[in-house]
Short mmCIF file of C-alpha atoms in Angstrom, two decimals:
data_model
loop_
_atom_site.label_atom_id
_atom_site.label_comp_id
_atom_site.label_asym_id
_atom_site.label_seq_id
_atom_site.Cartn_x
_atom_site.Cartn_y
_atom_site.Cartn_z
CA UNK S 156 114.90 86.91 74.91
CA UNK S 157 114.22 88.28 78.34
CA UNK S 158 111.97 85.67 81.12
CA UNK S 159 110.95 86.64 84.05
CA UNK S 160 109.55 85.26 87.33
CA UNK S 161 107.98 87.24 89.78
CA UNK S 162 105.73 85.93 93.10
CA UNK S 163 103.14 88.67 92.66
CA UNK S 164 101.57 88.03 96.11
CA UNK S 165 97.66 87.95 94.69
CA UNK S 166 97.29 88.99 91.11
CA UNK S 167 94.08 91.05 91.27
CA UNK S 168 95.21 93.21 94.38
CA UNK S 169 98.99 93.66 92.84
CA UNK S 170 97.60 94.23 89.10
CA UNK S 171 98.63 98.13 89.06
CA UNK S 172 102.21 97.11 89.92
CA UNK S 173 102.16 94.13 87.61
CA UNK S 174 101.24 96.16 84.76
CA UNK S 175 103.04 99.33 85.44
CA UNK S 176 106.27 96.68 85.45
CA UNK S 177 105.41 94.84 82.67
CA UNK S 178 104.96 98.04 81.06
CA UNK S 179 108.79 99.36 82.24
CA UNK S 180 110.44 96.31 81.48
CA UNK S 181 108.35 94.57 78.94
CA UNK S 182 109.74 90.96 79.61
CA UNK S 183 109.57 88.75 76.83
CA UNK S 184 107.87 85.69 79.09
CA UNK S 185 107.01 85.81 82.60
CA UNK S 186 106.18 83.71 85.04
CA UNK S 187 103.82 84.57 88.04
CA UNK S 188 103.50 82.65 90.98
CA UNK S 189 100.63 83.30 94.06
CA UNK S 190 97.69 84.64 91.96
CA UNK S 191 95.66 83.75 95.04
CA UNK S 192 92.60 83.86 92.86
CA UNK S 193 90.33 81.19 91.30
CA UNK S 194 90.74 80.18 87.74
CA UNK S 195 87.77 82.64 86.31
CA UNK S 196 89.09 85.52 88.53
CA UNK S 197 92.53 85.80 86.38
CA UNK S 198 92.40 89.07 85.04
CA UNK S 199 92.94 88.17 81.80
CA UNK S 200 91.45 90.83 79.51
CA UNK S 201 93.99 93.17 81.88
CA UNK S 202 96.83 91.10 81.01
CA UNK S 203 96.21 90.96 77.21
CA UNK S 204 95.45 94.42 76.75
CA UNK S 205 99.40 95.06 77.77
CA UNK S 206 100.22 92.74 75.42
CA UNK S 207 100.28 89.61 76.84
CA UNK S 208 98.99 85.89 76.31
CA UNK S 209 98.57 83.71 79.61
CA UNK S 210 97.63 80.70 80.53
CA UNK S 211 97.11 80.61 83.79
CA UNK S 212 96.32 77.54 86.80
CA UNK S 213 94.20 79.28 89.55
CA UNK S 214 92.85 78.40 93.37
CA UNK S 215 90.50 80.43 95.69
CA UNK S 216 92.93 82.15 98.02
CA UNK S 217 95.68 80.00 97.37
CA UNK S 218 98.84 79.21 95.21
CA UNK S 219 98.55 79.34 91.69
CA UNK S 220 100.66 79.65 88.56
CA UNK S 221 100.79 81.63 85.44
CA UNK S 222 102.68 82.14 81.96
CA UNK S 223 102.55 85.24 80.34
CA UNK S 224 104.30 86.22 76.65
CA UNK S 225 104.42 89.22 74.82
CA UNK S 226 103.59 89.03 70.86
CA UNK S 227 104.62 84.91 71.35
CA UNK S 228 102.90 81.44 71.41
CA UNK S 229 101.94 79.47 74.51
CA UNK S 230 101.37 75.87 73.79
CA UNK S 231 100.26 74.22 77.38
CA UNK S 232 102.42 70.79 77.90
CA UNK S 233 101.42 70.13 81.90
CA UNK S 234 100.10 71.88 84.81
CA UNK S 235 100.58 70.01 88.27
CA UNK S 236 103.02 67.35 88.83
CA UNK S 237 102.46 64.01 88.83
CA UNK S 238 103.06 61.58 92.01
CA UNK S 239 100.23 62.32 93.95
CA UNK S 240 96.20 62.26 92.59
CA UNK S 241 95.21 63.71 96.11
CA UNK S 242 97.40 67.13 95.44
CA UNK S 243 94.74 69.62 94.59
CA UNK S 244 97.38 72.59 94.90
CA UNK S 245 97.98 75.17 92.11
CA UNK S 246 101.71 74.75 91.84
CA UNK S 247 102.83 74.20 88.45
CA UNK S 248 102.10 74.82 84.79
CA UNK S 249 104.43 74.28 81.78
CA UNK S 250 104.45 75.52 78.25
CA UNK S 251 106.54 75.41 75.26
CA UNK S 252 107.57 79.23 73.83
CA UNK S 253 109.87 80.02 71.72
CA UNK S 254 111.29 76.75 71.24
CA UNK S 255 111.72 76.80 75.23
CA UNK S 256 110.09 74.64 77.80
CA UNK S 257 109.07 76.99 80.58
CA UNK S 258 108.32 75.71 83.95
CA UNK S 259 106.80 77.97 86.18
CA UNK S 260 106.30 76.71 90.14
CA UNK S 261 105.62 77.64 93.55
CA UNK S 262 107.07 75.40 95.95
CA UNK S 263 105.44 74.94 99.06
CA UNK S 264 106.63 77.23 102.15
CA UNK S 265 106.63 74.20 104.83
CA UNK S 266 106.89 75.87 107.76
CA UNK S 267 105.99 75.12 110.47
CA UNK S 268 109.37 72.62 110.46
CA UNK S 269 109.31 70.10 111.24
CA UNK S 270 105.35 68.22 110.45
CA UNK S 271 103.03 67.73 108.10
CA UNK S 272 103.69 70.68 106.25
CA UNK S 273 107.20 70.12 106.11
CA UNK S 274 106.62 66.58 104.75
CA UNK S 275 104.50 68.15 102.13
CA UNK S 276 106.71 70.24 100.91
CA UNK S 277 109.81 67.88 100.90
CA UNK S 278 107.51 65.34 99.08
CA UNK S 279 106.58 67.41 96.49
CA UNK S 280 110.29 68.52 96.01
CA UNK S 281 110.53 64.92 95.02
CA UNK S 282 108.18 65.11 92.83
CA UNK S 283 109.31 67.97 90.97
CA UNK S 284 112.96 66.49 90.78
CA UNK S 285 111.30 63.45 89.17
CA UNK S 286 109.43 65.49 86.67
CA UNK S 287 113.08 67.96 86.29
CA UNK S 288 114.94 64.53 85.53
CA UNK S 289 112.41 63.57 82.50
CA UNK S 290 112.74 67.19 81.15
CA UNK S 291 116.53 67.07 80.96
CA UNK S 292 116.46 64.09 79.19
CA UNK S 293 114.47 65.41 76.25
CA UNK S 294 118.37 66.90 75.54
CA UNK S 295 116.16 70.55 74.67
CA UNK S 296 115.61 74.58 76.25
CA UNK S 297 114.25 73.94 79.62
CA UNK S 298 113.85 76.99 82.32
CA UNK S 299 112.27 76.33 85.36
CA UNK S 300 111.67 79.46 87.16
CA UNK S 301 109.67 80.47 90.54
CA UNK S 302 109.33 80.81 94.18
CA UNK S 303 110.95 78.03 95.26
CA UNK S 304 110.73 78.86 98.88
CA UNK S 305 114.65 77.63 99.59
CA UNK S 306 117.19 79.78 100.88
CA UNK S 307 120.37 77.62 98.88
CA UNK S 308 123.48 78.86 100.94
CA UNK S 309 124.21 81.13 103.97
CA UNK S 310 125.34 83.87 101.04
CA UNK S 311 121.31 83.39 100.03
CA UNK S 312 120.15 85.45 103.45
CA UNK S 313 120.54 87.78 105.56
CA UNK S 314 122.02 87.02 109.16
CA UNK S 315 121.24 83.64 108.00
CA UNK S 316 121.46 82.06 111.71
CA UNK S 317 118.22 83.48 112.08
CA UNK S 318 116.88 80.70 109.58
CA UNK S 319 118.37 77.49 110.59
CA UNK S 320 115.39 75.98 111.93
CA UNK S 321 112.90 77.50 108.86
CA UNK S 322 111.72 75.25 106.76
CA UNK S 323 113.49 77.29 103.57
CA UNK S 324 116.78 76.56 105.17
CA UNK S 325 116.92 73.38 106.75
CA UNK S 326 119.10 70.74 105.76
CA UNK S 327 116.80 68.41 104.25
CA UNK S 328 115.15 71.29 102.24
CA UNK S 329 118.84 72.43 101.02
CA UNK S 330 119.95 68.91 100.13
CA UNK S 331 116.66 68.84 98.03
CA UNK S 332 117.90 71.53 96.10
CA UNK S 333 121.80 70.18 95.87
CA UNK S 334 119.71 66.94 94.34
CA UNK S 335 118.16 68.91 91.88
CA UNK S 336 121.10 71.13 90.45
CA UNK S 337 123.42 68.14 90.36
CA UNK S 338 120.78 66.71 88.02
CA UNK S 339 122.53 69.40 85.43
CA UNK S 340 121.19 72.28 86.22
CA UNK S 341 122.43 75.59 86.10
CA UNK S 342 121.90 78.37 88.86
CA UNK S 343 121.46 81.36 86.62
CA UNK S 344 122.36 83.91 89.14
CA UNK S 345 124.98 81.91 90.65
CA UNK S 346 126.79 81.22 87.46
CA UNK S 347 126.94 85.38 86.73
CA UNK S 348 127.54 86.42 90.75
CA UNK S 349 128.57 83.71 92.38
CA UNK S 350 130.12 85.57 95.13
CA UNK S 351 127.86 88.60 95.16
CA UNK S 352 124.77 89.26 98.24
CA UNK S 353 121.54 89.23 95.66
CA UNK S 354 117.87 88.78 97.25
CA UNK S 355 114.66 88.54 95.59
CA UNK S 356 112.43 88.62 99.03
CA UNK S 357 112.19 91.15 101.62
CA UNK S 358 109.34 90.39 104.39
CA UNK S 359 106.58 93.44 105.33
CA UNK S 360 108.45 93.44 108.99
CA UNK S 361 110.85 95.62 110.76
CA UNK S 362 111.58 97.84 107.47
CA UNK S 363 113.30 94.40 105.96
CA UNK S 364 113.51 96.34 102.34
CA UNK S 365 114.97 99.42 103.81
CA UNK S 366 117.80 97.45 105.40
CA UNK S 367 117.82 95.17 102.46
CA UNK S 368 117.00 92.38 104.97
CA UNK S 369 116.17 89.96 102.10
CA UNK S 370 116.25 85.94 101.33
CA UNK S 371 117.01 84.73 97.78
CA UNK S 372 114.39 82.29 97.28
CA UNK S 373 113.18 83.15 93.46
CA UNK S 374 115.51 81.30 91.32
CA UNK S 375 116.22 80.46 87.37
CA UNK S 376 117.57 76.90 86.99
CA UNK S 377 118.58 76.15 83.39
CA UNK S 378 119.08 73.25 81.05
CA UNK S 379 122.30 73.34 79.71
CA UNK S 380 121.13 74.09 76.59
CA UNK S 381 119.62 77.53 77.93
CA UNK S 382 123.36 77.79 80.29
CA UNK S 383 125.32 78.63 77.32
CA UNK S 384 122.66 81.28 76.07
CA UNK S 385 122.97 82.82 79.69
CA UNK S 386 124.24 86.91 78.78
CA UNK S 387 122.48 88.78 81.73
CA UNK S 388 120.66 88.21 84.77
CA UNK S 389 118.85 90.48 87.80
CA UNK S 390 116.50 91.69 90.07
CA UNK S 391 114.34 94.70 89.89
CA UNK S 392 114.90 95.55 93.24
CA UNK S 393 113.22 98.89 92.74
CA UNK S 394 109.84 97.04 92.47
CA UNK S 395 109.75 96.15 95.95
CA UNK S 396 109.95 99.59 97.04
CA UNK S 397 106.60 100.62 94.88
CA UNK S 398 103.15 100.89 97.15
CA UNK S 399 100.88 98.00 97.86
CA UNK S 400 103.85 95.84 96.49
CA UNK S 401 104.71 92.29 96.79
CA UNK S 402 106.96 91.27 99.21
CA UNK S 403 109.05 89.92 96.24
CA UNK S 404 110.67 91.28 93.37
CA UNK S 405 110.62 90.23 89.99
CA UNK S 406 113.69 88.55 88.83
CA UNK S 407 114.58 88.00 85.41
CA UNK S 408 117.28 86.74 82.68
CA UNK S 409 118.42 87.68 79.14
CA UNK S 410 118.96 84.74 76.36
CA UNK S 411 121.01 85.50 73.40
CA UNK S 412 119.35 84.11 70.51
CA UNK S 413 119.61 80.91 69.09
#
């Protein structure tokens, strides 16, 4: 079983890259993050005639969140997070495929660091932890892949000194993520290359792709139930490098079945 996650960076703009990669690679489930399109602007007819169901959790210009699966189920189980009624955001949705729990988010950027969007983002970190915590205890499959906007380590970016006062590397935003893992979660790429220079982002600016001047900030963190499926794990770099691309590539991981 192969999932995927991949920021598309606006859904309806990107959709001849999404579907000549879906075509390529023909992931199993993905997971889409930045649609920056309203709920009825999906373009779901598009995505089902390449073989896909989705459920999707849109907002105008903004954020939002969508599971796809090819020739599978989707049964809904959440979409936002719970902690704060005021949190209009797009951020999250969750569905059970497979006999997995998927989680698909995109964490707030926070920048500029510190203020309010900092704050933001660190609270809803918290909130997501929470929600992580109650899905581990369920003792079942449980991915939860995205953008989660946090560079983990100084191995995680390039010339990394550049980033110490972004809100993706600073110390409260990487302790947020130490508090999650040590929950029980497993790093997928980490646990395959734990020594090796892997990035799934590579800005517009400065020819950052060409130079592979990239962050890691797309990550795969796994229940250990899904750890000891782990058999294979990338990035299809190559994507990035396609016109009118996102400034991401799509990142994925291969489950040996059950």
């Amino acid at each position: 079983m192969k999932i995927a996650t991949y920021n598309v960076n606006g859904v309806n703009g990107r959709l001849p890259v999404l579907l000549r990669w879906l075509e390529e690679t023909q992931p199993d489930v993905v997971c889409l993050q930045e649609l920056k399109a309203p709920q009825e602007k999906f373009p779901e007819q598009a995505i089902k005639d390449a073989g896909y169901n989705a459920i999707w959790h849109g907002q105008k210009s903004w954020n939002g969140v969508a599971i796809l699966a090819r020739n599978l189920e989707i049964t809904e189980l959440k979409r936002g997070l719970d902690g704060d009624p005021e949190d209009l955001h797009s951020r999250y949705i969750e569905a059970m495929i497979n006999g997995i729990i998927v989680g698909c988010l995109y964490l707030p950027n926070g920048n500029p660091a510190p203020g309010p969007k900092f704050d933001y983002k660190l609270r809803w970190f918290e909130r997501f932890t929470a929600h992580a915590a109650t899905l581990l205890a369920q003792n079942i499959p449980v991915v939860l892949a995205g953008d989660y906007n946090v560079i983990p380590t100084e191995l995680d970016a390039y010339k990394p000194e550049r980033w110490v006062e972004d809100a993706l590397f600073r110390p409260e935003t990487r302790q947020a993520f130490q508090d999650l893992i040590a929950q029980g979660w497993t790093d997928a790429i980490r646990k395959l290359y734990p020594a090796e220079t892997i990035y799934t982002f590579w800005d517009y600016f400065r020819n950052a792709y060409g130079r592979n001047a990239g962050l890691r900030i797309d990550h795969f963190l796994l229940s250990p139930q899904v750890s000891d499926r782990l058999k294979s794990a990338g990035v299809d770099k190559n994507v990035r490098g396609w016109e009118k691309t996102s400034d991401h590539g799509p990142v994925w991981i291969e489950l040996d079945d059950m």
